[in-house]
Amino acid sequence: MIKVENIHKTYHMGSNSLHVLKGVDVDIKEGEMVSIMGSSGSGKSTLLNILGILDTYDSGSYHLDGMPIGPMSEAKAARYRNKYIGFVFQSFNLITFKNALENVALPLYYQNVSRRKRNRIAMEYLDRMGLADHAMHMPNEMSGGQKQRIAIARALIADPRIILADEPTGALDTKTSYEVMEILRDVNRSGKTVIIVTHEPDIAARTGRVIRVRDGQIDHNYDIHAEMAAMVGAEDGQQTHTLG
Amino acid sequence: MFDIDKWQEIISAISKNKLRTCLTGFSVFWGIFMLMILLGSGKGLQNGILSQFGHVTNSVTLWGGETTMECDGLGIGRDITFRREDLELLRHDIPQISEITARRNLWGTSITYGDEYANLTIDCIGTHMQTINQLKAIDGRLLNRLDETELRKVVIIGKRALERMNRFDNPVGRYINIEGVPFLVVGVFDAQNDRFSNRLCMPLDVAQRVFMPDTKVHNICFTVSTRTSEESDRIVKKATQILAAKYHFRPEDTRAMGSNNSQADYEQVQTTFAGLTMFIAIIGIFTVIAGIVGVSNIMIIVVKERTKEIGIRKALGATPASIVGLIIQESVVITSVAGYMGLLAGVAIIEAVGGALPADGFFRSPSVDFGTAVTAAVLIVVAGALAGYVPAKRAASVRPIEALRDE
């Protein structure tokens, strides 16, 4: 589904240049659920943006569902995003002056689907998220978990092949985070490729595979389970300390 | 192409961002509103000045005075009064005169009708004087040649004179007694110059038979076929020489004979108006510029405020063109609605002021040239759209990642 080979990306800021991606290879099969991990500055966000056709790359190659994704017009990139990729963001990024239903329906607006039809479809997706009774609520009237479910419904409505989630649980508490992850796993089970960018190992552990980005390259020796074990130990220690 | 979805998108964005809408709208509203007030005031001033100018623009009026210079052995202090016969003399000697006529005033004449009494001035005139003084019949008719040739005892009443006549409704067809002589009222007239509409008019021929023992006249008026004030000045000079020779006064004796050349006056007034129009145009242009600047500023703020929304839309598949179109169409809707409201408010104020003002004076019946107003409104809308285009274009080219980056 996604095949990235030897991608390089350098940001130029005035006289400084920052070599963010230094030859990244990623291969994600259709129907996989993958997490991309990495500390801030590791290049994971840049990689996600390139995968989401939100950003361009300098060299290498990127194939999405067999299609080469190279330099293209903004309009064409917008069409590809609309058709192939659903985005879920850390801060939900709902449009504040639109209600839940309108937010969910927005991608279909850009496919020129009639208002009646897209509202009907949006209602179905809201219902799947268990939020049918919140259709007319504005984003500021909803909890973080509800907002993220609205965002997931919006990401799904155009029936994309891939869901790209950038820190989808970053703004949520643990319980809600796990609920959202459960929804994303359901989405994955329905056949969509799901890619989650996160820095939380427990979230990453709930995906089928972890891609670790370190200093602009893929760390192939990374073992999530080892880190999890270390984390659990550390957290236990901390808790004991707090209790003591 | 009417895209109902796009309109619904715009209407929902407008109705849910009331402050932004109000700010954008207000700057346009204010610009157009002030422009309306400005144009209306200018027009009011112009109307006021024009109304003081109640002659056709190619007429010359002459009147006799008192000599202040000796001439042909005659002393100073002699009254000069022209006579009907002078009309023929002037017409014969000056071929450029197209029509010539005379007026004699009957100052403070007592008029009775029924049990009522009025004291008014009567202009005894030739029919052509009605043209020169721009009299318009608002009821009945004006005086005509037949009234003169058949010596009909008819009179027409000025609109303002009629207002001063107590209980005299529907005057046309009724008789009034002027110095005891019955005259038939055949019409009511209005004049651009209030001085004339404050009087009654009757044919000079009739007046001279009924009231006057001589052929003296107070004014000689003629229209000229010339086009420039220099040419008509030459005609006035020639007429002065002819009359000076006949009545024995020196042509350079300005107190012996007075003259008014409306062509020269009109050119002067035209120059004044040109200045006034220029003044209004300059202020108007700056008002429109202020409106444009206001709209542009708000458009920049709007686009900045919407950067995140634009980023979301782009991530969801909005093309740059659709983003630019959305913002510009929204701004055009706001500016045109606000502009239209400014137009209405301005016109309403002008109408209200015009209704409240007295009908005479130097400022009267202000009004707005609708074409100019609409042009200004369209200009502001177009400029607003253009002003929005640059920031909208920049916003549309912002990468969604940057717009969506969490602080």
XYZ file of C-alpha atoms in Angstrom:
651
model
C 0.000 0.000 0.000
C 2.761 2.419 0.976
C 6.244 2.031 -0.344
C 8.802 4.650 0.568
C 12.366 4.222 -0.617
C 15.379 6.206 0.435
C 13.555 9.476 1.016
C 15.551 12.565 1.892
C 14.125 15.834 3.113
C 15.963 19.005 4.042
C 14.340 22.145 5.403
C 15.977 25.420 4.525
C 15.492 28.257 6.955
C 17.446 31.259 5.813
C 21.083 30.273 5.707
C 20.502 27.235 7.921
C 19.442 23.930 6.521
C 18.134 21.005 8.488
C 18.497 17.533 7.084
C 15.406 15.920 8.618
C 15.007 12.658 6.731
C 18.202 10.884 5.755
C 17.183 8.018 3.538
C 14.035 6.524 4.988
C 12.556 3.254 3.718
C 9.056 2.289 4.793
C 6.950 -0.521 3.418
C 3.410 -0.853 4.708
C 1.096 -3.553 3.394
C -2.591 -3.083 2.803
C -4.635 -3.688 5.944
C -1.721 -3.229 8.312
C -1.925 -1.190 11.481
C 1.407 0.472 12.022
C 2.676 2.983 14.488
C 5.508 5.394 13.835
C 7.403 6.325 16.956
C 10.134 8.751 17.607
C 11.123 11.584 19.871
C 10.359 15.117 18.839
C 12.810 16.236 16.173
C 13.360 12.678 14.997
C 11.598 13.377 11.714
C 8.481 11.329 12.362
C 6.121 14.241 11.731
C 7.905 15.071 8.492
C 7.559 11.469 7.424
C 3.861 11.530 8.249
C 3.391 14.738 6.259
C 5.109 13.203 3.259
C 2.992 10.075 3.574
C -0.097 12.297 3.791
C 0.915 14.264 0.668
C 0.933 17.367 2.834
C 4.618 17.887 2.195
C 7.079 17.109 -0.570
C 10.388 15.267 -0.424
C 13.732 16.042 -2.022
C 14.858 12.665 -3.293
C 13.844 9.042 -3.176
C 10.500 7.640 -4.162
C 7.050 7.240 -2.704
C 4.389 4.925 -4.107
C 0.873 5.020 -2.743
C -1.200 2.026 -3.817
C 1.221 1.563 -6.678
C 0.969 5.186 -7.845
C 4.097 7.287 -7.786
C 3.581 10.336 -5.572
C 6.082 12.884 -6.766
C 5.992 16.626 -7.278
C 2.456 17.547 -8.274
C 0.102 20.494 -8.356
C -1.642 21.528 -5.164
C -5.000 20.732 -6.714
C -3.909 17.209 -7.598
C -2.435 16.652 -4.138
C -5.724 17.833 -2.643
C -7.623 15.338 -4.793
C -5.340 12.468 -3.732
C -5.645 13.409 -0.076
C -9.387 13.539 -0.371
C -9.612 10.198 -2.094
C -6.932 8.073 -0.449
C -6.145 9.471 2.962
C -8.142 10.226 6.066
C -6.477 12.410 8.690
C -6.885 12.302 12.449
C -5.047 14.972 14.430
C -3.912 15.373 18.001
C -5.959 18.545 18.511
C -8.916 17.109 16.577
C -8.941 20.075 14.176
C -12.671 20.274 13.852
C -13.958 23.468 12.286
C -15.222 25.350 15.294
C -18.171 27.067 13.668
C -19.566 23.870 12.152
C -21.563 21.288 14.051
C -20.569 17.637 14.293
C -22.579 16.578 11.260
C -21.198 19.360 9.064
C -17.646 18.597 10.165
C -18.027 14.928 9.301
C -19.620 15.749 5.952
C -16.913 18.223 4.866
C -14.702 15.805 2.850
C -17.734 14.834 0.776
C -18.359 18.530 0.067
C -15.007 18.544 -1.677
C -16.130 15.542 -3.709
C -19.172 17.533 -4.842
C -21.593 15.172 -3.136
C -25.005 16.764 -2.731
C -25.795 18.205 0.674
C -28.630 15.827 1.389
C -26.587 12.785 0.459
C -23.498 13.805 2.367
C -25.517 14.614 5.471
C -27.153 11.200 5.277
C -23.774 9.491 4.960
C -22.310 11.661 7.722
C -25.181 10.608 9.968
C -24.367 6.937 9.316
C -20.737 7.482 10.301
C -21.718 9.427 13.402
C -24.000 6.558 14.310
C -21.114 4.121 13.909
C -19.153 6.258 16.378
C -22.122 6.234 18.730
C -22.573 9.975 18.374
C -25.763 10.190 16.313
C -27.462 12.137 19.098
C -24.621 14.689 19.029
C -24.990 15.504 15.338
C -26.088 19.088 15.917
C -23.603 19.804 18.712
C -20.824 22.271 18.137
C -17.238 21.093 18.797
C -16.946 23.196 21.949
C -19.935 21.389 23.415
C -18.208 18.017 23.290
C -15.561 16.193 25.264
C -12.122 15.381 23.876
C -13.046 11.756 23.259
C -16.222 12.764 21.463
C -14.329 15.267 19.354
C -11.766 12.674 18.356
C -14.516 10.249 17.404
C -16.063 12.997 15.253
C -12.642 13.504 13.657
C -12.328 9.772 12.994
C -15.793 9.730 11.426
C -14.679 12.643 9.242
C -11.505 10.784 8.275
C -13.562 7.747 7.301
C -16.433 9.330 5.430
C -14.659 9.626 2.081
C -13.823 5.908 2.360
C -10.051 6.392 2.087
C -7.558 3.532 1.809
C -5.343 4.864 4.566
C -5.985 6.543 7.908
C -3.112 8.754 9.069
C -3.408 9.610 12.734
C -0.977 12.159 14.181
C -0.820 11.661 17.956
C -4.524 10.806 18.025
C -4.461 10.248 21.768
C -2.074 13.064 22.654
C -4.792 15.280 24.085
C -6.805 12.536 25.768
C -6.676 10.782 29.126
C -5.654 7.155 29.297
C -9.127 5.667 29.359
C -10.320 7.738 26.421
C -7.051 7.037 24.618
C -7.690 3.320 24.806
C -11.263 3.813 23.576
C -9.999 5.791 20.602
C -7.364 3.128 19.899
C -10.108 0.518 20.019
C -12.061 2.481 17.405
C -8.954 2.745 15.216
C -8.457 -1.000 15.524
C -12.039 -1.531 14.430
C -11.325 0.702 11.476
C -8.264 -1.406 10.724
C -10.296 -4.601 10.994
C -12.719 -3.190 8.422
C -9.802 -3.355 5.975
C -8.216 0.079 6.107
C -4.527 0.635 6.515
C -3.982 2.637 9.702
C -0.801 4.549 10.471
C -0.476 6.148 13.877
C 2.237 8.557 14.872
C 2.774 8.525 18.603
C 5.434 8.853 21.250
C 3.529 6.771 23.781
C 4.790 3.163 23.833
C 1.550 1.792 25.254
C -0.322 3.237 22.291
C 2.303 1.934 19.880
C 2.053 -1.493 21.509
C -1.581 -1.678 20.483
C -0.622 -1.640 16.803
C 0.567 -4.553 14.713
C 3.979 -3.119 13.973
C 6.148 -0.285 15.219
C 8.409 1.793 13.005
C 10.941 3.670 15.070
C 12.376 6.873 13.594
C 15.596 8.096 15.116
C 17.615 11.040 13.817
C 15.971 10.951 10.424
C 16.458 7.241 9.868
C 14.551 4.060 10.635
C 15.865 2.204 13.650
C 15.503 -1.419 12.556
C 16.735 -2.847 15.833
C 13.976 -1.277 17.871
C 11.939 -3.642 20.030
C 8.777 -2.168 21.452
C 8.319 -4.990 23.944
C 11.691 -4.443 25.502
C 10.914 -0.752 25.915
C 7.471 -1.542 27.282
C 8.960 -3.851 29.857
C 11.423 -1.141 30.869
C 8.626 1.439 30.979
C 6.382 -0.715 33.140
C 9.275 -1.244 35.528
C 9.958 2.479 35.695
C 6.302 3.328 36.171
C 5.954 0.712 38.921
C 8.938 2.186 40.642
C 7.492 5.672 40.372
C 4.154 4.570 41.715
C 5.748 2.783 44.630
C 7.720 5.880 45.332
C 4.628 8.049 45.244
C 2.734 5.717 47.509
C 5.626 5.477 49.859
C -23.258 29.180 -12.288
C -25.200 29.027 -9.076
C -23.644 26.519 -6.753
C -26.088 26.135 -3.887
C -23.626 24.142 -1.793
C -21.037 26.875 -1.998
C -23.630 29.439 -0.983
C -24.724 27.351 1.959
C -21.084 27.000 2.951
C -20.639 30.783 2.738
C -23.866 31.637 4.511
C -23.028 29.284 7.369
C -19.524 30.771 7.645
C -20.950 34.298 7.658
C -23.715 33.631 10.139
C -21.389 31.850 12.527
C -18.689 34.529 12.516
C -20.760 37.546 13.394
C -17.999 39.817 14.693
C -15.845 39.352 11.626
C -18.853 39.874 9.386
C -19.877 43.013 11.247
C -16.372 44.519 11.130
C -15.951 43.917 7.427
C -19.478 45.022 6.723
C -19.224 48.155 8.815
C -16.174 49.564 7.040
C -17.913 49.171 3.702
C -21.199 50.422 5.089
C -19.510 53.501 6.500
C -17.565 54.266 3.333
C -20.644 54.128 1.145
C -22.778 55.902 3.720
C -20.344 58.820 3.990
C -20.017 58.967 0.231
C -23.787 59.231 -0.089
C -23.891 62.047 2.467
C -21.062 63.816 0.670
C -22.581 63.500 -2.786
C -26.002 64.463 -1.488
C -24.660 67.557 0.257
C -22.778 68.604 -2.850
C -25.887 68.214 -4.934
C -27.902 70.138 -2.364
C -25.439 73.015 -2.508
C -25.466 72.925 -6.274
C -29.269 72.962 -6.355
C -29.251 75.877 -3.941
C -26.862 77.922 -6.077
C -28.627 77.025 -9.314
C -31.984 78.096 -7.939
C -30.641 81.595 -7.330
C -29.897 81.675 -11.009
C -33.276 81.893 -12.644
C -32.545 82.804 -16.244
C -31.919 80.927 -19.398
C -28.212 80.991 -20.034
C -28.147 83.194 -23.134
C -30.203 86.150 -21.958
C -29.303 89.768 -21.391
C -31.304 92.095 -19.171
C -31.014 95.885 -19.358
C -32.480 98.490 -17.044
C -32.322 102.237 -16.759
C -30.744 104.137 -13.884
C -29.646 107.678 -13.106
C -26.889 109.513 -14.958
C -23.717 110.361 -13.099
C -21.882 111.928 -16.037
C -22.659 114.860 -18.212
C -23.517 114.082 -21.803
C -24.478 116.166 -24.789
C -24.667 119.225 -22.605
C -27.128 117.619 -20.237
C -26.470 117.412 -16.492
C -26.191 114.584 -14.063
C -28.973 113.038 -11.991
C -31.388 112.444 -14.867
C -33.504 109.312 -14.746
C -33.097 107.005 -17.698
C -36.180 104.932 -18.444
C -36.434 102.741 -21.543
C -39.529 102.451 -23.691
C -41.294 99.762 -25.714
C -40.102 101.392 -28.927
C -36.513 100.553 -27.978
C -37.223 96.863 -28.561
C -37.696 97.458 -32.275
C -34.655 99.714 -32.370
C -32.393 97.109 -30.810
C -33.816 94.237 -32.819
C -33.233 96.189 -35.991
C -29.639 97.173 -35.207
C -28.387 93.989 -33.600
C -28.986 90.934 -35.794
C -27.695 88.507 -33.152
C -30.759 89.188 -30.981
C -33.077 86.226 -31.423
C -35.963 87.338 -29.207
C -36.506 90.601 -27.368
C -39.087 91.472 -24.792
C -39.700 93.861 -21.912
C -41.016 93.965 -18.386
C -42.722 96.601 -16.352
C -43.383 95.939 -12.736
C -46.467 97.062 -10.885
C -45.033 97.118 -7.390
C -47.315 96.419 -4.449
C -50.571 96.232 -6.365
C -53.799 95.697 -4.456
C -55.709 92.634 -5.515
C -59.174 91.704 -4.333
C -61.128 88.519 -4.812
C -64.349 87.757 -3.026
C -63.941 89.290 0.421
C -60.209 88.808 0.479
C -57.407 91.237 -0.227
C -53.772 90.809 -1.156
C -50.924 93.133 -1.966
C -48.576 91.683 -4.562
C -46.241 92.713 -7.325
C -47.316 92.159 -10.900
C -44.862 91.603 -13.740
C -46.237 92.992 -16.954
C -44.321 91.057 -19.560
C -44.076 89.967 -23.134
C -44.623 86.225 -23.576
C -40.978 85.590 -24.324
C -40.098 86.774 -20.820
C -41.685 83.568 -19.552
C -39.045 81.602 -21.414
C -36.194 83.798 -20.228
C -37.284 83.535 -16.591
C -38.021 79.815 -16.972
C -41.617 79.878 -15.824
C -43.456 76.554 -15.822
C -47.221 76.166 -15.711
C -48.207 73.895 -12.819
C -51.918 74.526 -13.307
C -53.758 75.955 -16.313
C -51.406 77.609 -18.807
C -48.892 80.399 -19.277
C -49.548 83.606 -21.200
C -49.559 83.340 -24.995
C -49.448 85.481 -28.114
C -53.227 85.518 -28.454
C -53.530 87.071 -25.005
C -51.314 89.861 -26.293
C -52.901 90.390 -29.698
C -56.484 90.117 -28.456
C -55.681 92.155 -25.366
C -57.288 89.634 -23.051
C -57.426 90.651 -19.411
C -55.757 87.507 -18.137
C -53.258 86.906 -15.368
C -51.135 83.997 -14.171
C -50.190 83.592 -10.528
C -46.825 82.493 -9.166
C -46.841 79.501 -6.870
C -45.472 81.407 -3.890
C -47.702 84.386 -4.568
C -50.666 82.010 -4.476
C -49.521 80.769 -1.081
C -49.754 84.338 0.161
C -53.304 84.708 -1.099
C -55.742 83.715 1.632
C -58.439 81.204 0.795
C -57.867 81.199 -2.939
C -57.979 77.544 -3.936
C -58.349 76.312 -7.498
C -57.686 79.795 -8.904
C -57.727 78.863 -12.578
C -60.934 80.143 -14.196
C -61.716 82.580 -11.354
C -61.615 86.348 -11.602
C -59.570 88.686 -9.429
C -59.755 92.462 -9.311
C -56.473 94.237 -9.918
C -56.760 97.921 -9.032
C -60.497 97.405 -9.494
C -60.236 95.837 -12.935
C -61.331 92.176 -13.219
C -58.771 89.766 -14.645
C -59.264 86.098 -15.459
C -56.758 83.732 -13.831
C -55.599 81.347 -16.572
C -52.738 79.563 -14.851
C -50.445 79.022 -11.916
C -46.720 78.907 -12.547
C -43.531 77.967 -10.784
C -40.153 79.507 -11.486
C -36.668 78.348 -10.695
C -36.008 81.695 -9.057
C -38.311 82.305 -6.112
C -38.358 86.041 -6.870
C -40.495 85.381 -9.944
C -42.842 82.833 -8.392
C -43.649 85.431 -5.743
C -45.446 87.546 -8.345
C -48.330 87.618 -10.798
C -47.809 88.064 -14.531
C -50.017 89.684 -17.142
C -49.378 90.656 -20.758
C -47.504 93.956 -21.035
C -49.733 95.039 -23.919
C -52.814 94.649 -21.749
C -51.232 96.364 -18.766
C -50.239 99.334 -20.871
C -53.778 99.757 -22.185
C -55.401 99.370 -18.756
C -53.018 100.883 -16.202
C -50.284 102.960 -17.840
C -50.383 106.271 -19.605
C -46.998 105.726 -21.306
C -44.787 103.076 -22.891
C -42.079 103.065 -20.230
C -40.601 99.702 -19.284
C -38.347 98.724 -16.389
C -36.390 95.969 -18.106
C -35.487 95.079 -21.626
C -34.590 91.446 -21.985
C -33.309 89.645 -25.024
C -31.840 86.297 -25.869
C -28.806 86.124 -28.087
C -27.706 83.538 -30.594
C -24.075 83.751 -29.505
C -22.249 81.009 -27.668
C -19.528 82.704 -25.649
C -19.694 85.392 -23.029
C -17.196 87.493 -25.031
C -19.581 87.647 -27.988
C -22.574 88.444 -25.815
C -20.524 91.092 -24.012
C -19.946 92.754 -27.386
C -23.695 92.698 -28.008
C -24.345 94.292 -24.621
C -21.802 96.974 -25.498
C -23.514 97.658 -28.805
C -26.946 97.827 -27.177
C -25.505 100.232 -24.613
C -24.189 102.492 -27.375
C -27.511 102.514 -29.184
C -29.459 103.335 -26.041
C -26.836 105.850 -24.883
C -27.146 107.724 -28.122
C -30.919 107.791 -27.868
C -31.181 108.770 -24.212
C -28.096 110.975 -24.056
C -25.944 109.248 -21.503
C -22.384 108.137 -21.753
C -21.879 104.445 -22.543
C -19.241 104.281 -19.799
C -21.688 105.685 -17.225
C -22.462 102.452 -15.404
C -25.086 104.055 -13.157
C -27.151 105.338 -16.066
C -27.835 101.893 -17.382
C -27.504 98.495 -15.756
C -27.068 95.225 -17.527
C -26.924 91.584 -16.639
C -25.435 89.099 -19.020
C -26.516 85.631 -17.953
C -24.061 84.015 -20.309
C -21.199 85.598 -18.394
C -22.850 84.781 -15.064
C -23.441 81.250 -16.146
C -19.817 80.756 -17.089
C -18.824 82.010 -13.668
C -21.253 79.647 -11.984
C -19.986 76.823 -14.154
C -16.452 77.532 -12.950
C -17.678 77.453 -9.352
C -19.423 74.158 -9.965
C -16.359 72.720 -11.614
C -14.416 73.559 -8.444
C -17.141 72.118 -6.251
C -17.359 68.951 -8.314
C -13.597 68.561 -8.172
C -13.657 69.022 -4.394
C -16.376 66.416 -3.985
C -14.609 64.044 -6.361
C -11.359 64.289 -4.392
C -13.042 63.721 -1.026
C -15.155 60.966 -2.580
C -12.096 59.196 -3.943
C -10.419 59.346 -0.547
C -13.554 58.066 1.153
C -13.647 55.131 -1.217
C -9.936 54.521 -0.652
C -10.535 54.560 3.108
C -13.256 51.967 2.622
C -10.965 49.813 0.495
C -8.161 50.039 3.043
C -10.598 49.077 5.789
C -11.806 46.060 3.871
C -8.271 45.001 2.979
C -7.133 45.209 6.599
C -10.019 43.118 7.758
C -9.469 40.614 4.958
C -5.877 40.146 6.113
C -7.051 39.561 9.672
C -9.793 37.229 8.496
C -7.377 35.135 6.526
C -4.934 34.966 9.427
C -7.721 33.991 11.758
C -8.818 31.293 9.352
C -5.379 29.831 8.645
C -6.099 26.778 10.748
C -9.513 26.258 9.207
C -7.937 26.565 5.776
C -5.330 23.985 6.764
C -8.062 21.577 7.862
C -9.980 22.100 4.669
C -6.847 21.477 2.616
C -6.067 18.285 4.510
C -9.611 17.126 3.790
C -9.151 17.705 0.079
C -9.877 21.370 -0.614
C -7.986 22.669 -3.627
C -6.231 26.054 -3.367
C -8.697 27.470 -5.887
C -11.651 26.442 -3.759
C -10.075 28.102 -0.702
C -9.442 31.341 -2.562
C -12.926 31.215 -4.048
C -14.511 30.622 -0.656
C -12.816 33.579 0.994
C -13.344 35.968 -1.890
C -16.943 34.981 -2.440
C -17.598 35.416 1.256
C -16.026 38.864 1.256
C -17.972 39.865 -1.837
C -21.225 38.787 -0.218
C -20.457 40.758 2.943
C -19.227 43.866 1.162
C -22.086 43.997 -1.334
C -24.769 43.511 1.308
C -23.116 46.097 3.562
C -22.558 48.441 0.630
C -26.187 48.176 -0.336
C -27.233 48.898 3.231
C -24.893 51.914 3.332
C -26.474 53.092 0.102
C -29.968 52.774 1.531
C -29.033 54.427 4.834
C -27.304 57.304 3.058
C -30.230 57.879 0.728
C -32.650 57.651 3.664
C -30.720 60.305 5.611
C -30.485 62.557 2.561
C -34.194 62.202 1.906
C -34.984 62.928 5.552
C -32.742 66.010 5.594
C -34.123 67.144 2.240
C -37.668 66.827 3.557
C -36.870 68.720 6.751
C -35.042 71.594 5.038
C -36.951 74.638 3.804
C -37.393 74.623 0.034
C -35.469 77.859 -0.397
C -32.008 78.900 0.725
C -28.583 77.934 -0.417
C -28.945 74.260 0.421
C -31.968 72.503 -0.963
C -33.290 69.161 -2.205
C -30.066 67.179 -1.761
C -30.010 64.056 -3.871
C -27.546 61.464 -5.042
C -26.657 60.521 -8.558
C -27.547 56.856 -8.361
C -25.088 55.832 -11.056
C -22.179 57.351 -9.119
C -23.334 55.677 -5.913
C -23.595 52.252 -7.491
C -20.228 52.717 -9.188
C -18.631 53.518 -5.834
C -20.299 50.528 -4.187
C -19.192 48.198 -6.969
C -15.693 49.656 -6.766
C -15.478 48.929 -3.035
C -16.794 45.404 -3.527
C -14.355 44.688 -6.331
C -11.487 46.286 -4.429
C -12.451 44.268 -1.349
C -12.369 41.095 -3.391
C -9.003 42.014 -4.877
C -7.691 42.999 -1.460
C -8.872 39.645 -0.156
C -7.300 37.812 -3.047
C -3.694 38.382 -2.052
C -3.975 37.107 1.547
C -6.389 34.370 0.442
C -3.904 33.217 -2.144
C -1.137 33.204 0.449
C -3.332 31.320 2.902
C -4.222 28.790 0.252
C -0.561 28.162 -0.418
C 0.247 27.602 3.247
C 1.074 23.992 3.854
C -1.630 22.332 5.929
C 1.015 20.960 8.299
C 2.136 24.462 9.219
C -1.420 25.645 9.647
C -2.280 22.630 11.780
C 0.868 22.541 13.870
C 0.034 22.535 17.539
C 1.564 25.314 19.522
